[in-house]
Structures are given as C-alpha cells and as structure tokens.
Amino acid sequence: MAPAIRTDPDGVDVAGRRLPLSRELIISAAVLFVDDNGLPALTMRGLGKELGVEAMSLYRYVNGREDLLEGIVESMVSELHLDPTTMEPLNGWQVYLQWLAHGVRRIAQEHPAVFPLIATRHPAAPWLRPPLRSLKVVEDFLSELISRGFTDESAIAAYRAFSSFLLGHLLLEAAARGAKTDVIADMPSPEDLSPANLESSIATFPHVSRLGARLSEDHSDSEFEAALENMLDRLDRTLAH
Amino acid sequence: MAPAIRTDPDGVDVAGRRLPLSRELIISAAVLFVDDNGLPALTMRGLGKELGVEAMSLYRYVNGREDLLEGIVESMVSELHLDPTTMEPLNGWQVYLQWLAHGVRRIAQEHPAVFPLIATRHPAAPWLRPPLRSLKVVEDFLSELISRGFTDESAIAAYRAFSSFLLGHLLLEAAARGAKTDVIADMPSPEDLSPANLESSIATFPHVSRLGARLSEDHSDSEFEAALENMLDRLDRTLAH
DNA sequence: ACCTGAACACCGTTCAAGT
DNA sequence: ACCTGAACACCGTTCAAGT
C-alpha cells in the first residue's frame, strides 16, 4: 500500500543500524509519512512501525499526537525565518514579500498533504494568521515593512491582506496538486464528471459540461504571479496614500 | 460539558416525542453539534447520544462518518444556489458576485467551526474549488458572468480568483471568530502572548510586542468589503482589457 | 536511559438479533 | 421497518515492568 517510502520500513539505515530516536527524527519521518500516505493515515502506531519501534516509544520525545502535529507545522514554517547570517540583504519590501510568498508556495508544493495542517490548525496566539503563523515570521514581516516606510497600521494591514492572499491561493493549489498524486482512500466521488457521468449532466449543467476541459487546466504559476503582483501594487498604492 | 445545546439531550421534542430519524435531521443535528462542540467532538456515538439513539441507528440514513461530513458540507453550500422562483432578478455581475460573497461570508460567520470542512475536504471533482464547491454553484457562476459579457476564459479566471479570495479571507475570519467562542479542548498555547509571557518576549520580538494590541483588533468587516471591491475592480479591468 | 506489554477508554463499522 | 447488543479492528495514552 505505501508507495516508495524513503526510509527502510523498519526504520534502519542502509547499514542496518537503527537510527537513534529523537524529536527531530520523528517529526521529519512524520512529514515523509504524510507526504506519502496522507494526513488521516498518520497514527502514532503507524508512525512507530515506520520507525521500527512501538508507538509508546514516541511519547518520550513528543507530548502526544497533537504535539507531533504542532512540531510538523513548526518545522515547515521555520523555513520562512529570515537568517541574516546566510542571506544577502534584501533591498526593498517588495523583494522581501516576493521571497516570502515564494517560500510559502514552495512549502505548499513540496508538501501539499501537510499544507492543510499549516492552514487550519489553531495558531499559538489568536492574532497569528496562517500560513504566516510563527512569532518570528510576523516579527520579520513587520520589521521589514516598517523599516521601509510602512506605518504601524499599514504594516499590520499588509500582514492581514498578505496572509489571506497566500492562504487562499496556496491551499487551493495544494489541494489540486494533492488530488493528482493523492493516496485517495476517499470514497469514489459521487457526482464526478468522468466521461460516463458527463453526458447525463450536459442538460443540467451546460456551461460546466462545455468548459469541463478548460476548467481542469493548470495555470497556477501565472495566476499566482499575477495575483501577487496585484497584491504588491495594492500595498504600494496604500503606501503613497 | 456541552453548553446550551438546542435540542433536548435525549433528542425528544418539547412534547416528549422522539423526533423521527432522517438524513436531514441527522445532518442538521450534526451542524448544531459542531457549532457547539467543535469538529473533533463529532463522533457517530456522540451524535447518536445527542439524538437519543445508538450510533448504529445512524447508519440507516448516512453511509458512515465520511458521508455525514459530506452531507454537512452539501447542506451549507446549497444555500448558495440561485433560486429564480424566490429571488428578484440580479442586474449586473457585480451584484451577483456581491450576493455570492456575502452569502459565503454569512455561512462562515454563522458556522465558523464547520467552515474548515467546507474549505479543506476534497471536492467531488478535482476542478471544483472550495468554498464554491458544488456543480450548481459553479454553473450559476459561469452562467451569470458569461451572460453578462465575460468570455469563457475570463469567466473561468474569475471563478479561480474569486474562490481563492473567499477561501483566504473567510477561513481566517472563521478561525478568528472560532478562537473567541471556541470550545478549546486544545492544549494551553505554549508561546501565547498573554501578559505573563509578553514581557519576556519584548526583547526578542519588539514589533510584535509593541503592536500586540493593534494586531488583535477586529476590522474584518471593512477589510472584507475593501478586498471584495478590489477584486471586482480587477475583474472589471480584465473585462475591458 | 530507553523501549515495551498490558491495559484502559475510546473510535467507526458490521451484522445477526430483537421489537 | 427500525433500532440495538455484541463483536471486531482499530485509535491515543498511561504506567509498571523489562533490558
């Protein structure tokens, strides 16, 4: 059932040694597991088996399943931390927001099955807005914009608008990407528009039937870039008020 | 534990008669249950108890838990169907999109705990985009726009942009609304910025600390209207190409 | 120090049996 | 026709016990 898992099923490396358990190892194994098998398949017992260990062993390193999910989200979002030691300085808030937007998009594309977790889990503080849901990311966001001409208020408004933008676009893009690759243990979709059912629905849904092929086309790259440009232009206009 | 349920805990009406079980009754009871107790609390056994019946009885009317969730989503989204018999004719695609946007927003506001379900469940067809995830809604959408000057391509582009817009804004708004009312059986948030922890993080997150109060302010009404206006203007511009 | 066996309280789901 | 008891295969989680 599990296709092409990246670790040996018994959680041993190529030399046959068992990898030493740790929070980091468990979380990264969980990410791979969700990538391959989908979120509902992630159970403590199943992940334990993947690592060649009983489920109870995991409780030494993570405080239960909820904490594991939190760790997964945190490990993904931390890729968006600004790191001055390795990054060249950004010139302009537009460059920063472009970098940030494409960073989140890369996460959504590489881990489409994990992204719904990033999108819908309750953040640590009520004003944190997925997918920009870590304190460090928000601090960077506000700092970059305010140091480059935004007022406090406009930086906060930008944070709200930008998080909504990223969430809507990338959650739908991840869902589309997931639907192609997906380990669909879901039920066979009842009102599916496969060729068989399509004919019977031409009368009821003429536009949908006629445009079915074009509705399925993937223009996510150009659509994302265009919407991102529009967002940046809009922020620029509020700056010049 | 369960606060202010709207049906008698034994699923009987005021006269003491047991309500006759049906798919519709079960689904609407499930919606109320999720509104009050949150999505994770919805179990077949728990819902059965709420209706004064054993869990197994529900299987006569719904094909398992997944089908129940599907029924919940479908019952909410069907509120967005155009009904020519009761509605006055809409003049202009802007009026239609305003009506649609506010309809989805009302659902998100009235059922914030259900909205993540509408947002993240795999739709019946891969090209359906939550929250506009029913064939009828998409047919209405395309029909309204194409009959009012949109080309096939621009109507499809508008469907994509509009669904992304609604999903991003309303999922975040529902999450914020849910966090206030929520039955939070969640763990105590570890990096919460409550007064106690706030002081220690001023050094690490100066902007966040300074703006904490303003980050928590709710401007969702005006922000939604402004972003909706912007979206409609953008569509209007592509129309005039 | 690290892992496990056994146990507990839950799930969803099936099916023969009751009324 | 409609509901239930009993059972099965799973969960997450705890804790005393093993090594």
XYZ file of C-alpha atoms (C1' of nucleotides) in Angstrom:
520
model
C 0.000 0.000 0.000
C 2.671 2.536 0.989
C 4.416 3.582 -2.214
C 8.132 4.332 -2.317
C 8.795 5.242 1.287
C 12.117 6.983 1.688
C 13.233 5.155 4.801
C 13.532 1.457 5.211
C 10.247 0.067 6.550
C 11.957 -0.957 9.749
C 13.468 2.446 10.331
C 17.030 1.305 9.892
C 19.578 2.987 7.700
C 21.411 1.302 4.831
C 23.993 -0.182 7.164
C 21.283 -1.838 9.208
C 21.693 0.298 12.298
C 18.566 1.667 13.919
C 18.540 5.452 13.754
C 18.617 6.983 17.239
C 15.144 8.256 18.060
C 14.769 11.969 18.599
C 12.109 14.639 18.273
C 13.637 15.854 15.020
C 13.816 12.374 13.513
C 10.228 11.614 14.499
C 8.942 14.876 13.029
C 10.789 14.518 9.756
C 9.646 10.904 9.473
C 6.098 12.096 10.075
C 6.404 14.661 7.267
C 7.582 11.987 4.838
C 4.827 9.683 6.011
C 2.140 12.324 5.411
C 3.641 13.199 2.040
C 3.297 9.566 1.024
C 0.146 8.407 2.773
C -1.890 11.490 3.569
C -2.784 13.094 6.871
C -5.512 10.665 8.033
C -3.060 7.771 7.783
C -0.695 9.348 10.311
C -1.212 7.483 13.566
C 1.128 7.063 16.480
C 1.095 3.316 15.986
C 1.677 3.553 12.242
C 4.495 6.064 12.612
C 6.078 3.870 15.249
C 6.039 0.918 12.878
C 7.583 3.101 10.174
C 10.426 3.855 12.571
C 10.807 0.250 13.672
C 9.585 0.946 17.172
C 6.435 0.609 19.240
C 4.079 3.606 19.376
C 4.697 4.108 23.088
C 8.345 4.913 22.467
C 7.392 8.087 20.620
C 5.935 9.557 23.808
C 9.448 10.031 25.177
C 10.067 12.684 22.501
C 6.691 14.180 21.635
C 3.874 15.005 24.039
C 1.244 13.047 22.162
C -0.226 13.334 18.719
C -1.236 16.991 18.969
C 2.303 17.955 19.871
C 3.575 15.919 16.922
C 1.300 17.827 14.540
C 2.452 21.078 16.109
C 6.039 20.022 15.549
C 5.346 19.275 11.899
C 3.823 22.715 11.351
C 6.619 24.450 13.207
C 9.317 22.631 11.252
C 7.773 23.728 7.951
C 7.079 27.326 8.903
C 10.562 27.809 10.330
C 11.868 27.649 6.765
C 10.479 31.155 6.427
C 12.674 32.690 9.111
C 14.981 35.415 7.878
C 18.545 34.365 8.522
C 20.902 37.367 8.212
C 23.990 35.166 8.535
C 23.375 33.273 5.313
C 21.135 35.588 3.312
C 22.172 38.530 1.266
C 20.386 41.693 2.436
C 17.060 42.356 0.780
C 16.628 45.666 -0.921
C 13.030 46.785 -0.811
C 9.944 45.395 0.871
C 8.698 44.108 -2.475
C 11.716 41.827 -2.707
C 11.066 40.574 0.825
C 7.394 39.872 0.148
C 8.276 38.119 -3.107
C 10.793 35.959 -1.257
C 8.272 35.212 1.475
C 5.443 34.417 -0.940
C 7.561 32.055 -2.988
C 8.898 30.444 0.152
C 5.410 29.608 1.361
C 4.467 28.452 -2.114
C 7.434 26.104 -2.268
C 6.355 24.536 1.036
C 2.814 24.093 -0.283
C 4.100 22.495 -3.469
C 6.589 20.177 -1.822
C 4.192 19.086 0.936
C 0.639 19.509 -0.347
C -0.715 16.969 2.126
C 0.824 18.868 5.047
C -0.338 22.309 3.973
C -3.927 21.948 5.247
C -2.390 21.440 8.675
C -0.460 24.702 8.380
C -3.627 26.364 7.134
C -6.219 25.236 9.630
C -4.637 24.409 12.981
C -5.301 26.918 15.735
C -2.185 29.103 15.989
C -0.452 29.732 19.314
C -1.850 33.260 19.560
C -5.282 34.274 18.264
C -3.921 37.111 16.098
C -1.440 34.862 14.267
C -2.739 34.226 10.763
C -1.826 31.068 8.856
C 0.250 30.437 6.875
C 2.402 33.214 8.474
C 1.874 31.697 11.868
C 5.097 31.974 13.824
C 6.118 34.869 16.024
C 9.473 35.111 14.299
C 7.906 35.311 10.841
C 5.484 38.026 11.930
C 8.265 39.942 13.652
C 10.350 39.793 10.469
C 7.348 40.835 8.411
C 6.542 43.897 10.495
C 10.192 44.825 10.890
C 10.945 44.665 7.170
C 7.928 46.750 6.193
C 8.139 49.334 8.960
C 11.839 49.905 8.343
C 10.995 50.562 4.707
C 8.353 53.230 5.021
C 5.220 51.467 6.251
C 3.405 52.900 9.236
C 2.462 50.558 12.080
C -1.100 50.479 10.837
C -0.262 49.866 7.193
C 2.199 47.117 8.109
C -0.499 45.364 10.129
C -2.996 45.787 7.302
C -0.398 44.351 4.922
C 0.106 41.354 7.208
C -3.622 40.665 7.187
C -4.017 41.075 3.443
C -0.900 39.089 2.633
C -1.794 36.138 4.831
C -5.298 35.954 3.351
C -3.833 36.072 -0.130
C -1.313 33.297 0.496
C -3.770 31.089 2.325
C -6.458 31.204 -0.351
C -4.203 30.703 -3.323
C -1.893 28.093 -1.867
C -4.490 25.995 -0.087
C -6.350 25.594 -3.374
C -3.151 24.956 -5.282
C -2.066 22.341 -2.763
C -5.475 20.658 -2.938
C -5.287 20.486 -6.728
C -1.756 19.138 -6.568
C -2.746 16.671 -3.894
C -5.742 15.434 -5.865
C -3.478 14.318 -8.705
C -0.872 12.468 -6.669
C -3.161 11.587 -3.837
C -3.420 8.352 -1.982
C -7.161 8.592 -2.255
C -8.600 6.159 0.214
C -11.564 8.518 -0.053
C -14.848 7.259 -1.330
C -15.401 7.230 -5.109
C -16.664 10.737 -5.779
C -20.427 10.526 -6.323
C -21.002 13.455 -8.679
C -17.763 13.009 -10.559
C -17.670 14.370 -14.076
C -15.884 11.431 -15.607
C -16.897 10.690 -19.209
C -19.611 8.283 -18.102
C -21.487 10.756 -15.948
C -20.645 13.759 -18.093
C -23.207 13.135 -20.803
C -26.141 12.944 -18.436
C -25.280 16.318 -16.938
C -24.988 18.363 -20.123
C -28.625 19.338 -19.862
C -28.448 20.299 -16.186
C -25.036 21.966 -16.225
C -24.414 23.177 -19.778
C -21.605 25.649 -19.045
C -19.783 23.298 -16.751
C -20.069 20.498 -19.290
C -18.899 22.657 -22.175
C -15.973 24.131 -20.227
C -15.002 20.998 -18.330
C -11.656 20.573 -20.061
C -10.679 24.219 -19.669
C -11.767 24.221 -16.014
C -9.212 21.493 -15.401
C -6.284 23.334 -16.982
C -3.486 24.269 -14.642
C -2.377 27.895 -14.829
C -1.307 28.126 -11.219
C 2.112 29.619 -11.941
C 0.914 32.580 -13.965
C -2.178 33.073 -11.810
C -0.111 33.173 -8.642
C 2.383 35.627 -10.089
C -0.350 37.895 -11.439
C -2.261 37.885 -8.158
C 0.960 38.516 -6.234
C 1.823 41.471 -8.477
C -1.677 42.847 -7.930
C -1.282 42.475 -4.166
C 2.071 44.294 -4.169
C 0.684 47.082 -6.345
C -2.229 47.465 -3.962
C 0.123 47.738 -0.986
C 2.249 50.241 -2.894
C -0.799 52.403 -3.539
C -1.778 52.434 0.158
C 1.799 53.472 0.959
C 1.578 56.543 -1.262
C -1.921 57.126 0.094
C -19.597 19.890 29.322
C -21.848 20.549 26.319
C -23.089 24.142 26.674
C -26.614 25.169 25.678
C -27.495 22.506 23.152
C -30.549 23.459 21.155
C -32.225 20.063 21.230
C -33.103 18.139 24.309
C -30.198 15.871 25.256
C -32.341 12.834 24.573
C -33.371 14.024 21.137
C -37.010 14.417 22.007
C -39.102 17.497 21.290
C -40.889 19.548 23.939
C -43.877 17.191 23.966
C -41.577 14.262 24.732
C -41.962 12.520 21.403
C -38.806 11.236 19.771
C -38.195 13.031 16.501
C -38.357 10.629 13.551
C -34.803 9.934 12.379
C -33.927 11.004 8.863
C -30.873 12.060 6.878
C -31.895 15.699 7.118
C -32.457 15.568 10.872
C -29.140 13.832 11.435
C -27.227 16.340 9.315
C -28.793 19.382 10.930
C -28.203 17.902 14.376
C -24.581 17.350 13.369
C -24.240 21.008 12.327
C -25.583 22.182 15.677
C -23.324 19.733 17.444
C -20.223 21.012 15.633
C -21.263 24.616 16.227
C -21.383 23.905 19.947
C -18.625 21.368 20.477
C -16.205 21.680 17.578
C -15.379 19.307 14.771
C -13.174 16.835 16.664
C -16.014 16.176 19.111
C -18.326 14.956 16.355
C -18.399 11.171 16.611
C -21.028 8.739 15.458
C -21.525 7.581 19.026
C -21.717 11.084 20.428
C -24.135 12.262 17.760
C -26.277 9.211 18.383
C -26.461 10.042 22.074
C -27.415 13.624 21.198
C -30.322 12.215 19.176
C -31.336 9.734 21.872
C -30.344 6.747 19.790
C -27.464 4.304 19.477
C -24.715 5.130 16.966
C -25.607 2.116 14.827
C -29.013 3.566 14.038
C -27.421 6.427 12.113
C -26.078 4.012 9.525
C -29.586 3.522 8.148
C -29.538 7.143 6.936
C -25.914 8.054 6.303
C -23.239 5.863 4.769
C -20.773 6.279 7.599
C -18.951 9.257 9.021
C -17.451 10.459 5.737
C -20.878 10.594 4.147
C -22.160 12.536 7.150
C -19.401 15.137 6.735
C -20.190 15.314 3.028
C -23.827 15.893 3.888
C -22.925 18.722 6.241
C -20.862 20.461 3.576
C -23.518 19.974 0.942
C -26.281 21.337 3.170
C -24.292 24.511 3.820
C -23.150 25.121 0.266
C -26.633 24.584 -1.132
C -27.610 27.891 0.494
C -25.681 29.494 -2.357
C -27.863 28.100 -5.129
C -29.609 30.719 -7.214
C -33.343 30.224 -6.910
C -35.189 32.150 -9.664
C -38.580 31.383 -8.147
C -37.954 33.334 -4.953
C -35.210 35.775 -5.897
C -35.589 39.031 -7.723
C -33.504 39.084 -10.877
C -29.950 40.335 -10.390
C -28.852 43.215 -12.532
C -25.175 43.040 -13.217
C -22.491 40.504 -12.474
C -21.146 42.746 -9.709
C -24.452 42.412 -7.872
C -24.314 38.634 -8.272
C -20.741 38.375 -7.003
C -21.582 40.657 -4.075
C -24.552 38.444 -3.222
C -22.428 35.300 -3.529
C -19.544 36.696 -1.485
C -21.796 37.812 1.329
C -23.650 34.520 1.232
C -20.453 32.558 1.768
C -19.373 35.021 4.444
C -22.627 34.574 6.309
C -22.112 30.805 6.332
C -18.576 31.254 7.650
C -19.784 33.588 10.373
C -22.737 31.501 11.468
C -20.804 28.223 11.430
C -17.125 29.009 11.964
C -16.400 25.512 13.242
C -17.893 23.961 10.099
C -16.135 26.229 7.626
C -12.769 24.405 7.723
C -14.682 21.369 6.495
C -16.063 23.322 3.545
C -12.591 24.678 2.922
C -10.432 21.578 3.045
C -12.435 18.472 2.140
C -11.661 17.011 -1.257
C -14.420 18.201 -3.624
C -16.338 15.780 -5.832
C -14.458 16.875 -8.960
C -10.796 17.945 -8.970
C -11.514 21.294 -10.630
C -14.113 22.330 -8.051
C -12.605 24.968 -5.800
C -13.806 25.449 -2.218
C -15.752 27.246 -0.964
C -17.591 27.339 -4.349
C -17.624 23.577 -4.450
C -20.942 22.463 -5.886
C -21.726 21.896 -9.550
C -24.831 24.051 -9.314
C -22.944 26.978 -7.796
C -20.240 26.821 -10.457
C -22.854 26.524 -13.197
C -24.631 29.604 -11.821
C -21.329 31.430 -11.562
C -20.260 30.780 -15.133
C -23.748 31.375 -16.472
C -24.171 34.743 -14.746
C -20.806 36.044 -15.855
C -20.869 34.740 -19.434
C -24.375 36.084 -19.998
C -23.106 39.481 -18.888
C -20.128 39.959 -21.143
C -17.422 37.634 -19.838
C -15.698 35.315 -22.290
C -15.396 31.645 -21.394
C -11.779 32.200 -20.424
C -12.367 35.300 -18.337
C -15.285 33.656 -16.530
C -13.076 30.702 -15.622
C -10.289 33.031 -14.497
C -12.833 34.916 -12.401
C -14.003 31.646 -10.791
C -10.435 30.827 -9.835
C -9.644 34.272 -8.475
C -12.939 34.583 -6.643
C -12.706 31.214 -4.927
C -9.138 31.938 -3.770
C -10.242 35.302 -2.451
C -13.195 33.915 -0.496
C -11.276 30.971 0.877
C -8.376 33.007 2.204
C -10.389 35.768 3.786
C -13.190 33.685 5.253
C -11.111 30.806 6.556
C -9.038 33.277 8.557
C -12.106 35.176 9.680
C -13.804 31.968 10.775
C -10.689 30.888 12.656
C -10.536 34.208 14.498
C -14.235 34.029 15.287
C -13.890 30.422 16.378
C -10.942 31.201 18.660
C -13.081 33.578 20.691
C -16.127 31.354 21.173
C -14.256 28.129 20.910
C -14.664 25.034 22.990
C -10.918 24.845 23.284
C -10.048 21.382 24.447
C -6.753 22.227 22.755
C -3.590 22.309 24.764
C -2.706 25.561 26.520
C -0.911 27.521 23.831
C 2.801 27.314 24.562
C 4.046 30.604 23.094
C 0.965 32.580 23.997
C 1.418 36.311 24.341
C -0.661 36.683 27.467
C 0.556 39.395 29.849
C 2.723 36.934 31.733
C 4.767 35.793 28.739
C 4.634 39.126 26.966
C 7.286 40.850 28.998
C 9.912 38.231 28.404
C 9.487 38.493 24.628
C 9.784 42.246 24.214
C 13.483 41.905 23.562
C 13.098 39.064 21.052
C 10.004 40.339 19.245
C 9.909 44.120 19.714
C 7.461 44.960 16.924
C 5.081 42.173 17.821
C 5.181 43.185 21.475
C 4.643 46.856 20.746
C 1.798 46.206 18.291
C 0.196 43.314 20.157
C -2.996 45.171 20.997
C -3.470 46.526 17.482
C -2.733 43.124 15.948
C -5.710 41.783 17.855
C -8.173 44.411 16.662
C -11.005 43.157 14.500
C -11.539 45.057 11.258
C -12.889 42.101 9.343
C -15.970 43.909 8.020
C -14.158 46.807 6.405
C -11.240 44.639 5.295
C -13.550 42.168 3.592
C -15.501 44.906 1.820
C -12.338 46.664 0.670
C -10.771 43.464 -0.618
C -14.024 42.499 -2.346
C -14.208 45.907 -4.036
C -10.634 45.488 -5.189
C -11.412 42.044 -6.591
C -14.445 43.339 -8.507
C -12.459 46.266 -9.873
C -9.761 43.880 -11.001
C -12.295 41.706 -12.813
C -13.851 44.805 -14.379
C -10.453 45.840 -15.721
C -9.831 42.443 -17.327
C -13.257 42.712 -18.955
C -12.393 45.967 -20.656
C -8.979 44.504 -21.466
C 18.185 5.684 29.772
C 15.331 3.765 26.619
C 11.886 0.720 24.991
C 7.790 -2.491 25.599
C 3.382 -5.324 27.234
C -0.595 -4.926 29.027
C -4.365 -2.319 29.910
C -7.985 1.429 29.509
C -11.204 4.233 27.326
C -12.396 5.442 23.309
C -13.325 5.238 17.882
C -16.011 3.510 13.175
C -18.353 -0.192 11.364
C -20.795 -4.753 10.555
C -24.344 -7.939 11.319
C -27.321 -11.031 13.421
C -30.865 -10.467 16.534
C -34.648 -8.233 18.670
C -39.275 -5.460 18.590
C -39.256 -1.107 9.245
C -36.414 0.435 12.588
C -33.335 0.054 16.323
C -29.852 -2.486 19.310
C -26.102 -5.829 21.526
C -22.280 -7.818 20.726
C -18.265 -8.039 18.363
C -14.109 -6.626 15.564
C -10.337 -3.950 14.326
C -8.589 -0.060 15.140
C -7.209 4.530 17.817
C -4.377 7.617 21.704
C -2.435 7.277 26.044
C -0.633 5.672 30.690
C 2.315 3.096 33.513
C 4.574 -0.553 35.620
C 7.861 -3.600 34.046
C 11.728 -5.100 31.423
C 16.687 -4.530 29.436
